[in-house]
Short mmCIF file of C-alpha atoms in Angstrom, two decimals:
data_model
loop_
_atom_site.label_atom_id
_atom_site.label_comp_id
_atom_site.label_asym_id
_atom_site.label_seq_id
_atom_site.Cartn_x
_atom_site.Cartn_y
_atom_site.Cartn_z
CA MET A 1 49.80 -0.37 -40.81
CA PRO A 2 47.10 2.09 -39.71
CA ASP A 3 46.29 2.29 -36.11
CA THR A 4 43.01 0.69 -35.17
CA PHE A 5 41.01 1.65 -32.17
CA PRO A 6 38.08 -0.25 -30.75
CA SER A 7 34.83 1.53 -31.38
CA PRO A 8 33.16 2.89 -28.23
CA PRO A 9 30.39 0.75 -26.89
CA SER A 10 27.01 1.85 -28.08
CA PRO A 11 24.62 3.06 -25.44
CA PRO A 12 22.11 0.48 -24.29
CA SER A 13 18.95 0.43 -26.33
CA ARG A 14 15.65 1.45 -24.83
CA TRP A 15 14.30 -2.06 -25.16
CA GLY A 16 17.45 -3.55 -23.72
CA ALA A 17 17.18 -1.33 -20.69
CA LEU A 18 13.55 -2.20 -20.19
CA ALA A 19 14.43 -5.86 -20.46
CA GLY A 20 16.55 -5.30 -17.36
CA LEU A 21 13.32 -4.96 -15.43
CA LEU A 22 12.90 -8.73 -15.63
CA THR A 23 14.67 -9.30 -12.35
CA ALA A 24 13.80 -11.29 -9.29
CA GLU A 25 12.19 -8.15 -7.89
CA ALA A 26 9.95 -7.82 -10.94
CA VAL A 27 8.96 -11.47 -10.84
CA GLY A 28 8.20 -11.23 -7.13
CA GLY A 29 6.20 -8.08 -7.70
CA ALA A 30 4.18 -9.78 -10.42
CA LEU A 31 3.38 -12.67 -8.08
CA VAL A 32 2.30 -10.26 -5.33
CA PHE A 33 0.10 -8.37 -7.77
CA VAL A 34 -1.58 -11.52 -9.08
CA LEU A 35 -2.16 -12.80 -5.54
CA ALA A 36 -3.48 -9.44 -4.28
CA PHE A 37 -5.74 -8.96 -7.28
CA GLY A 38 -7.01 -12.52 -6.93
CA VAL A 39 -7.82 -12.02 -3.24
CA PHE A 40 -9.62 -8.75 -3.94
CA PHE A 41 -11.64 -10.25 -6.80
CA TYR A 42 -12.56 -13.31 -4.71
CA LEU A 43 -13.72 -11.21 -1.77
CA ALA A 44 -15.74 -8.89 -3.99
CA ARG A 45 -17.42 -11.90 -5.56
CA GLU A 46 -18.16 -13.51 -2.19
CA VAL A 47 -19.65 -10.31 -0.75
CA PHE A 48 -21.55 -8.87 -3.68
CA ALA A 49 -22.35 -11.86 -5.90
CA GLU A 50 -22.58 -14.76 -3.46
CA LYS A 51 -23.83 -12.61 -0.55
CA SER A 52 -21.72 -14.71 1.79
CA ALA A 53 -21.15 -13.53 5.36
CA VAL A 54 -19.20 -16.58 6.58
CA PHE A 55 -15.81 -14.88 6.80
CA ASP A 56 -17.27 -11.67 8.21
CA ASP A 57 -19.17 -13.52 10.93
CA TRP A 58 -16.10 -15.57 11.81
CA GLY A 59 -13.83 -12.52 11.95
CA PHE A 60 -16.20 -10.51 14.11
CA ALA A 61 -16.61 -13.50 16.43
CA GLN A 62 -12.83 -13.67 16.95
CA MET A 63 -12.63 -9.96 17.72
CA ASP A 64 -15.60 -10.14 20.12
CA ARG A 65 -13.99 -13.06 21.91
CA LEU A 66 -10.74 -11.12 22.22
CA ARG A 67 -12.53 -8.02 23.53
CA ALA A 68 -14.39 -10.07 26.14
CA ALA A 69 -11.21 -11.81 27.27
CA ALA A 70 -9.11 -8.62 27.44
CA PRO A 71 -11.36 -5.54 27.69
CA TRP A 72 -8.36 -3.37 28.51
CA LEU A 73 -7.30 -3.71 24.85
CA THR A 74 -10.11 -1.43 23.70
CA TRP A 75 -8.38 1.70 24.99
CA TRP A 76 -5.22 0.82 23.08
CA VAL A 77 -7.16 -0.03 19.94
CA PHE A 78 -8.74 3.42 19.92
CA LYS A 79 -5.27 4.98 20.16
CA PHE A 80 -3.68 2.65 17.64
CA THR A 81 -6.31 3.05 14.93
CA PHE A 82 -5.49 6.78 14.76
CA PHE A 83 -2.31 5.97 12.82
CA GLY A 84 -4.44 4.84 9.90
CA SER A 85 -6.80 7.80 9.93
CA VAL A 86 -7.11 10.80 7.62
CA ALA A 87 -6.14 13.05 10.53
CA PHE A 88 -2.79 11.28 10.68
CA PHE A 89 -2.14 10.60 7.00
CA ILE A 90 -2.70 14.14 5.73
CA PRO A 91 0.18 15.68 7.72
CA ALA A 92 2.31 12.52 7.54
CA SER A 93 1.94 12.32 3.75
CA LEU A 94 3.20 15.89 3.43
CA LEU A 95 5.81 16.17 6.17
CA VAL A 96 7.68 12.91 5.58
CA PRO A 97 8.14 13.54 1.82
CA LEU A 98 9.24 17.09 2.67
CA VAL A 99 11.90 15.74 5.04
CA LEU A 100 13.02 13.20 2.44
CA HIS A 101 13.25 15.90 -0.19
CA ARG A 102 15.32 18.21 2.02
CA ARG A 103 17.72 15.38 2.79
CA GLY A 104 18.28 14.74 -0.88
CA PHE A 105 15.99 11.75 -1.34
CA VAL A 106 13.90 13.41 -4.03
CA ARG A 107 12.91 10.16 -5.69
CA TYR A 108 11.78 8.63 -2.39
CA ALA A 109 9.69 11.70 -1.60
CA PHE A 110 8.08 11.48 -5.03
CA GLU A 111 7.28 7.79 -4.59
CA LEU A 112 5.66 8.29 -1.18
CA LEU A 113 3.53 11.18 -2.43
CA LEU A 114 2.35 9.16 -5.41
CA SER A 115 1.66 6.14 -3.24
CA MET A 116 -0.66 8.09 -0.97
CA GLY A 117 -2.30 10.27 -3.59
CA GLY A 118 -3.00 7.41 -5.96
CA GLY A 119 -4.02 5.07 -3.16
CA LEU A 120 -6.54 7.56 -1.81
CA ALA A 121 -8.06 8.15 -5.24
CA LEU A 122 -8.29 4.42 -5.93
CA ASN A 123 -9.89 3.71 -2.56
CA GLU A 124 -12.53 6.38 -3.07
CA LEU A 125 -13.32 5.06 -6.55
CA LEU A 126 -13.70 1.51 -5.25
CA LYS A 127 -15.93 2.61 -2.38
CA PHE A 128 -18.11 4.57 -4.78
CA TYR A 129 -18.36 1.60 -7.12
CA PHE A 130 -19.26 -1.04 -4.52
CA GLN A 131 -21.45 1.18 -2.30
CA ARG A 132 -21.33 -1.12 0.74
CA PRO A 133 -22.76 0.33 3.98
CA ARG A 134 -20.77 0.01 7.17
CA PRO A 135 -21.63 -2.60 9.82
CA SER A 136 -24.56 -1.69 12.06
CA THR A 137 -22.69 -3.13 15.08
CA ALA A 138 -19.88 -0.53 15.04
CA LEU A 139 -18.61 0.54 18.46
CA ILE A 140 -18.07 4.09 17.20
CA TYR A 141 -19.70 6.10 14.45
CA GLN A 142 -17.77 6.33 11.20
CA TYR A 143 -19.04 8.13 8.12
CA GLY A 144 -18.59 6.90 4.57
CA LEU A 145 -18.79 3.56 2.81
CA SER A 146 -17.21 0.31 3.85
CA PHE A 147 -15.63 -1.70 0.99
CA PRO A 148 -12.66 -1.68 0.86
CA SER A 149 -11.38 -0.34 4.18
CA GLY A 150 -9.64 2.99 3.78
CA HIS A 151 -7.59 2.46 6.93
CA ALA A 152 -6.31 -0.88 5.66
CA MET A 153 -5.66 0.24 2.10
CA MET A 154 -4.00 3.53 2.96
CA SER A 155 -1.93 1.95 5.74
CA MET A 156 -0.63 -0.61 3.26
CA ALA A 157 0.09 2.16 0.75
CA TYR A 158 1.89 4.36 3.30
CA TYR A 159 3.71 1.94 5.57
CA GLY A 160 4.24 -0.54 2.73
CA CYS A 161 5.89 2.17 0.65
CA LEU A 162 8.03 3.24 3.61
CA ALA A 163 8.99 -0.39 4.16
CA TRP A 164 10.14 -0.72 0.57
CA LEU A 165 12.13 2.51 0.73
CA VAL A 166 13.82 1.45 3.97
CA VAL A 167 14.78 -1.95 2.55
CA GLN A 168 15.94 -0.40 -0.71
CA HIS A 169 18.08 2.24 0.98
CA THR A 170 19.42 0.41 4.03
CA GLY A 171 18.78 -3.28 3.38
CA ARG A 172 17.21 -3.60 6.83
CA TRP A 173 14.48 -6.15 6.28
CA GLY A 174 13.57 -6.15 9.96
CA TRP A 175 12.40 -2.55 9.77
CA GLY A 176 10.51 -3.29 6.58
CA ILE A 177 8.70 -6.23 8.13
CA ALA A 178 7.88 -4.16 11.22
CA LEU A 179 6.31 -1.41 9.09
CA VAL A 180 4.16 -3.90 7.17
CA ALA A 181 3.12 -5.56 10.44
CA PHE A 182 2.16 -2.12 11.76
CA ALA A 183 -0.12 -1.64 8.75
CA LEU A 184 -1.72 -5.05 9.32
CA LEU A 185 -2.41 -4.26 12.96
CA ILE A 186 -4.12 -1.01 12.00
CA GLY A 187 -6.44 -2.97 9.75
CA LEU A 188 -7.25 -5.37 12.57
CA THR A 189 -8.33 -2.45 14.77
CA ARG A 190 -11.09 -1.71 12.27
CA MET A 191 -12.41 -5.24 12.66
CA TYR A 192 -12.11 -5.00 16.43
CA LEU A 193 -14.20 -1.84 16.48
CA HIS A 194 -16.71 -3.28 13.99
CA VAL A 195 -16.38 -0.18 11.79
CA HIS A 196 -15.41 -2.43 8.88
CA TYR A 197 -16.30 -5.97 7.95
CA PRO A 198 -13.34 -8.38 7.89
CA THR A 199 -13.76 -8.68 4.13
CA ASP A 200 -13.41 -4.88 3.88
CA VAL A 201 -10.11 -5.01 5.73
CA VAL A 202 -8.59 -7.89 3.77
CA ALA A 203 -9.74 -6.31 0.51
CA GLY A 204 -8.13 -3.06 1.61
CA PHE A 205 -4.82 -4.81 2.23
CA ALA A 206 -5.05 -6.55 -1.15
CA GLY A 207 -5.94 -3.33 -2.94
CA GLY A 208 -3.11 -1.44 -1.26
CA ALA A 209 -0.58 -4.15 -2.12
CA ALA A 210 -1.71 -4.29 -5.76
CA TRP A 211 -1.47 -0.51 -6.03
CA LEU A 212 2.05 -0.50 -4.59
CA VAL A 213 3.21 -3.08 -7.13
CA LEU A 214 1.66 -1.13 -10.01
CA LEU A 215 3.21 2.09 -8.76
CA ARG A 216 6.62 0.52 -8.27
CA THR A 217 6.56 -1.03 -11.74
CA GLY A 218 5.49 2.23 -13.35
CA LEU A 219 8.19 4.20 -11.55
CA ARG A 220 10.87 1.71 -12.51
CA VAL A 221 9.88 2.05 -16.15
CA PHE A 222 9.80 5.84 -15.81
CA TRP A 223 13.21 6.13 -14.18
CA LYS A 224 14.72 3.57 -16.56
CA GLU A 225 13.29 5.41 -19.57
CA LYS A 226 14.58 8.70 -18.19
CA LYS A 227 18.04 7.26 -17.64
CA VAL A 228 18.21 5.71 -21.11
CA GLY A 229 16.95 8.93 -22.68
CA ALA A 230 19.67 10.89 -20.92
CA ARG A 231 22.33 8.45 -22.18
CA GLU A 232 21.06 8.65 -25.74
CA ALA A 233 21.02 12.46 -25.63
CA LYS A 234 24.58 12.46 -24.29
CA ALA A 235 25.73 10.04 -26.98
CA GLU A 236 24.23 12.18 -29.74
CA SER A 237 25.79 15.39 -28.46
#
Protein backbone atom coordinates (compact mmCIF):
# COMPACT_ATOMS: atom_id res chain seq x y z
CA MET A 1 0.00 0.00 0.00
CA PRO A 2 1.64 3.28 -1.06
CA ASP A 3 2.43 5.76 1.57
CA THR A 4 0.12 8.74 1.61
CA PHE A 5 1.07 12.08 2.98
CA PRO A 6 -1.28 14.94 3.68
CA SER A 7 -0.86 17.74 1.20
CA PRO A 8 0.60 20.93 2.67
CA PRO A 9 -1.94 23.58 3.46
CA SER A 10 -2.31 26.08 0.70
CA PRO A 11 -1.35 29.63 1.52
CA PRO A 12 -4.25 31.88 2.41
CA SER A 13 -5.81 33.58 -0.56
CA ARG A 14 -5.59 37.31 -1.00
CA TRP A 15 -9.32 37.70 -0.55
CA GLY A 16 -9.31 35.43 2.47
CA ALA A 17 -6.64 37.53 4.10
CA LEU A 18 -8.50 40.73 3.38
CA ALA A 19 -11.63 39.20 4.84
CA GLY A 20 -9.68 39.00 8.09
CA LEU A 21 -9.96 42.76 8.29
CA LEU A 22 -13.59 42.35 9.32
CA THR A 23 -12.75 42.33 12.99
CA ALA A 24 -14.12 44.22 15.93
CA GLU A 25 -11.43 46.84 15.32
CA ALA A 26 -12.59 47.32 11.74
CA VAL A 27 -16.23 47.57 12.75
CA GLY A 28 -15.36 50.07 15.47
CA GLY A 29 -13.27 52.06 13.04
CA ALA A 30 -16.14 52.16 10.56
CA LEU A 31 -18.48 53.48 13.25
CA VAL A 32 -15.97 56.17 14.25
CA PHE A 33 -15.54 57.20 10.63
CA VAL A 34 -19.28 57.44 10.00
CA LEU A 35 -19.79 59.43 13.20
CA ALA A 36 -16.84 61.77 12.51
CA PHE A 37 -17.85 62.32 8.90
CA GLY A 38 -21.44 62.96 9.98
CA VAL A 39 -20.36 65.53 12.57
CA PHE A 40 -18.12 67.31 10.07
CA PHE A 41 -20.83 67.38 7.40
CA TYR A 42 -23.43 68.64 9.90
CA LEU A 43 -21.18 71.44 11.13
CA ALA A 44 -20.25 72.50 7.61
CA ARG A 45 -23.93 72.64 6.71
CA GLU A 46 -24.83 74.63 9.83
CA VAL A 47 -22.05 77.17 9.27
CA PHE A 48 -22.04 77.62 5.52
CA ALA A 49 -25.57 76.70 4.42
CA GLU A 50 -27.72 77.57 7.43
CA LYS A 51 -25.46 80.44 8.59
CA SER A 52 -26.13 79.40 12.17
CA ALA A 53 -24.01 80.86 14.97
CA VAL A 54 -25.87 79.24 17.89
CA PHE A 55 -23.17 76.75 18.82
CA ASP A 56 -20.37 79.25 18.25
CA ASP A 57 -22.02 81.87 20.44
CA TRP A 58 -22.69 79.32 23.16
CA GLY A 59 -19.13 77.98 23.09
CA PHE A 60 -17.54 81.41 23.22
CA ALA A 61 -19.85 82.37 26.09
CA GLN A 62 -18.66 79.36 28.11
CA MET A 63 -15.01 80.21 27.49
CA ASP A 64 -15.57 83.89 28.37
CA ARG A 65 -17.28 82.87 31.59
CA LEU A 66 -14.38 80.58 32.45
CA ARG A 67 -11.81 83.30 31.70
CA ALA A 68 -13.67 85.80 33.89
CA ALA A 69 -13.95 83.32 36.75
CA ALA A 70 -10.31 82.17 36.58
CA PRO A 71 -8.17 84.76 34.77
CA TRP A 72 -5.01 82.97 35.88
CA LEU A 73 -5.85 80.22 33.36
CA THR A 74 -4.96 82.47 30.42
CA TRP A 75 -1.22 82.17 31.07
CA TRP A 76 -1.46 78.38 31.06
CA VAL A 77 -3.61 78.36 27.95
CA PHE A 78 -0.98 80.31 26.04
CA LYS A 79 1.63 77.74 27.08
CA PHE A 80 -0.59 74.74 26.44
CA THR A 81 -1.72 75.74 22.96
CA PHE A 82 1.91 75.61 21.79
CA PHE A 83 1.74 71.80 21.75
CA GLY A 84 -0.69 72.00 18.84
CA SER A 85 1.26 74.57 16.84
CA VAL A 86 3.35 74.23 13.69
CA ALA A 87 6.42 75.22 15.71
CA PHE A 88 5.93 72.11 17.83
CA PHE A 89 4.64 69.65 15.24
CA ILE A 90 7.39 70.12 12.66
CA PRO A 91 10.21 68.90 14.94
CA ALA A 92 7.96 66.44 16.79
CA SER A 93 6.75 64.87 13.53
CA LEU A 94 10.35 64.27 12.48
CA LEU A 95 12.11 63.42 15.73
CA VAL A 96 9.60 60.96 17.16
CA PRO A 97 9.42 58.84 13.97
CA LEU A 98 13.23 58.95 13.83
CA VAL A 99 13.43 57.59 17.39
CA LEU A 100 10.84 54.91 16.57
CA HIS A 101 12.76 53.91 13.48
CA ARG A 102 16.07 53.62 15.32
CA ARG A 103 14.44 51.45 17.97
CA GLY A 104 13.16 49.07 15.35
CA PHE A 105 9.57 50.27 15.13
CA VAL A 106 9.77 51.05 11.42
CA ARG A 107 6.08 50.51 10.81
CA TYR A 108 5.10 52.81 13.68
CA ALA A 109 7.42 55.53 12.39
CA PHE A 110 5.87 55.20 8.94
CA GLU A 111 2.34 55.45 10.33
CA LEU A 112 3.09 58.58 12.35
CA LEU A 113 4.75 60.31 9.39
CA LEU A 114 1.80 59.51 7.15
CA SER A 115 -0.67 60.62 9.79
CA MET A 116 0.91 64.06 10.06
CA GLY A 117 1.74 64.57 6.40
CA GLY A 118 -1.67 63.51 5.17
CA GLY A 119 -3.47 65.33 7.96
CA LEU A 120 -1.69 68.58 7.17
CA ALA A 121 -2.47 68.32 3.46
CA LEU A 122 -6.12 67.52 4.15
CA ASN A 123 -6.47 70.41 6.60
CA GLU A 124 -5.02 72.89 4.13
CA LEU A 125 -7.31 71.64 1.36
CA LEU A 126 -10.38 71.97 3.60
CA LYS A 127 -9.40 75.47 4.71
CA PHE A 128 -8.90 76.52 1.10
CA TYR A 129 -12.26 75.07 0.12
CA PHE A 130 -14.34 76.63 2.90
CA GLN A 131 -12.49 79.98 3.07
CA ARG A 132 -13.83 80.95 6.51
CA PRO A 133 -12.19 84.01 8.12
CA ARG A 134 -11.06 83.81 11.73
CA PRO A 135 -13.09 85.37 14.55
CA SER A 136 -12.68 89.12 14.93
CA THR A 137 -12.67 88.73 18.74
CA ALA A 138 -9.38 86.77 18.89
CA LEU A 139 -7.18 87.54 21.89
CA ILE A 140 -4.05 87.09 19.75
CA TYR A 141 -3.40 87.50 16.05
CA GLN A 142 -3.35 84.31 14.02
CA TYR A 143 -2.84 84.21 10.27
CA GLY A 144 -4.68 81.88 7.91
CA LEU A 145 -8.22 80.60 7.57
CA SER A 146 -10.43 79.19 10.25
CA PHE A 147 -12.45 76.09 9.23
CA PRO A 148 -11.49 73.49 10.31
CA SER A 149 -9.05 74.25 13.13
CA GLY A 150 -5.54 73.15 12.28
CA HIS A 151 -4.60 72.84 15.94
CA ALA A 152 -7.55 70.54 16.61
CA MET A 153 -7.16 68.45 13.47
CA MET A 154 -3.40 68.02 13.67
CA SER A 155 -3.52 67.32 17.41
CA MET A 156 -6.03 64.55 16.78
CA ALA A 157 -3.86 63.21 13.96
CA TYR A 158 -0.65 63.29 16.02
CA TYR A 159 -1.74 62.42 19.54
CA GLY A 160 -4.50 60.15 18.27
CA CYS A 161 -1.99 58.19 16.21
CA LEU A 162 0.39 58.00 19.16
CA ALA A 163 -2.49 56.80 21.34
CA TRP A 164 -3.28 54.01 18.91
CA LEU A 165 0.36 52.95 18.66
CA VAL A 166 0.72 52.91 22.45
CA VAL A 167 -2.42 50.79 22.89
CA GLN A 168 -1.41 48.49 20.05
CA HIS A 169 2.11 47.94 21.37
CA THR A 170 1.60 47.96 25.13
CA GLY A 171 -2.14 47.54 25.67
CA ARG A 172 -2.11 50.51 28.06
CA TRP A 173 -5.47 52.13 27.42
CA GLY A 174 -4.87 54.69 30.15
CA TRP A 175 -2.00 56.24 28.20
CA GLY A 176 -4.06 56.17 25.03
CA ILE A 177 -6.97 57.95 26.67
CA ALA A 178 -4.60 60.52 28.18
CA LEU A 179 -3.11 61.31 24.77
CA VAL A 180 -6.54 61.78 23.19
CA ALA A 181 -7.62 63.97 26.12
CA PHE A 182 -4.47 66.04 25.60
CA ALA A 183 -5.48 66.61 21.97
CA LEU A 184 -8.99 67.65 23.04
CA LEU A 185 -7.62 70.16 25.54
CA ILE A 186 -5.43 71.73 22.86
CA GLY A 187 -8.52 72.27 20.75
CA LEU A 188 -10.30 73.91 23.66
CA THR A 189 -7.45 76.42 24.01
CA ARG A 190 -8.27 77.70 20.53
CA MET A 191 -11.84 78.39 21.61
CA TYR A 192 -10.62 80.01 24.82
CA LEU A 193 -8.39 82.39 22.87
CA HIS A 194 -11.12 83.06 20.28
CA VAL A 195 -8.70 82.26 17.44
CA HIS A 196 -11.14 79.62 16.21
CA TYR A 197 -14.90 79.30 16.36
CA PRO A 198 -16.15 76.31 18.37
CA THR A 199 -17.47 74.79 15.15
CA ASP A 200 -13.94 75.03 13.70
CA VAL A 201 -12.54 73.10 16.63
CA VAL A 202 -15.15 70.33 16.65
CA ALA A 203 -14.87 70.01 12.87
CA GLY A 204 -11.10 69.74 13.26
CA PHE A 205 -11.48 66.90 15.76
CA ALA A 206 -13.95 65.14 13.45
CA GLY A 207 -11.73 65.60 10.42
CA GLY A 208 -8.68 64.33 12.29
CA ALA A 209 -10.54 61.27 13.57
CA ALA A 210 -11.91 60.44 10.11
CA TRP A 211 -8.44 60.77 8.60
CA LEU A 212 -6.94 58.46 11.22
CA VAL A 213 -9.53 55.78 10.50
CA LEU A 214 -8.94 56.04 6.74
CA LEU A 215 -5.19 55.89 7.25
CA ARG A 216 -5.40 52.94 9.60
CA THR A 217 -7.67 51.03 7.23
CA GLY A 218 -5.43 51.74 4.26
CA LEU A 219 -2.31 50.65 6.15
CA ARG A 220 -3.96 47.45 7.33
CA VAL A 221 -4.84 46.59 3.74
CA PHE A 222 -1.31 47.49 2.62
CA TRP A 223 0.45 45.41 5.26
CA LYS A 224 -1.97 42.52 4.80
CA GLU A 225 -1.47 42.59 1.03
CA LYS A 226 2.29 42.74 1.51
CA LYS A 227 2.23 39.80 3.89
CA VAL A 228 0.03 37.69 1.61
CA GLY A 229 2.19 38.58 -1.39
CA ALA A 230 5.29 37.44 0.47
CA ARG A 231 3.61 34.13 1.37
CA GLU A 232 2.53 33.51 -2.20
CA ALA A 233 6.03 34.27 -3.51
CA LYS A 234 7.51 31.88 -0.95
CA ALA A 235 5.02 29.17 -1.87
CA GLU A 236 5.83 29.48 -5.57
CA SER A 237 9.58 29.33 -5.03
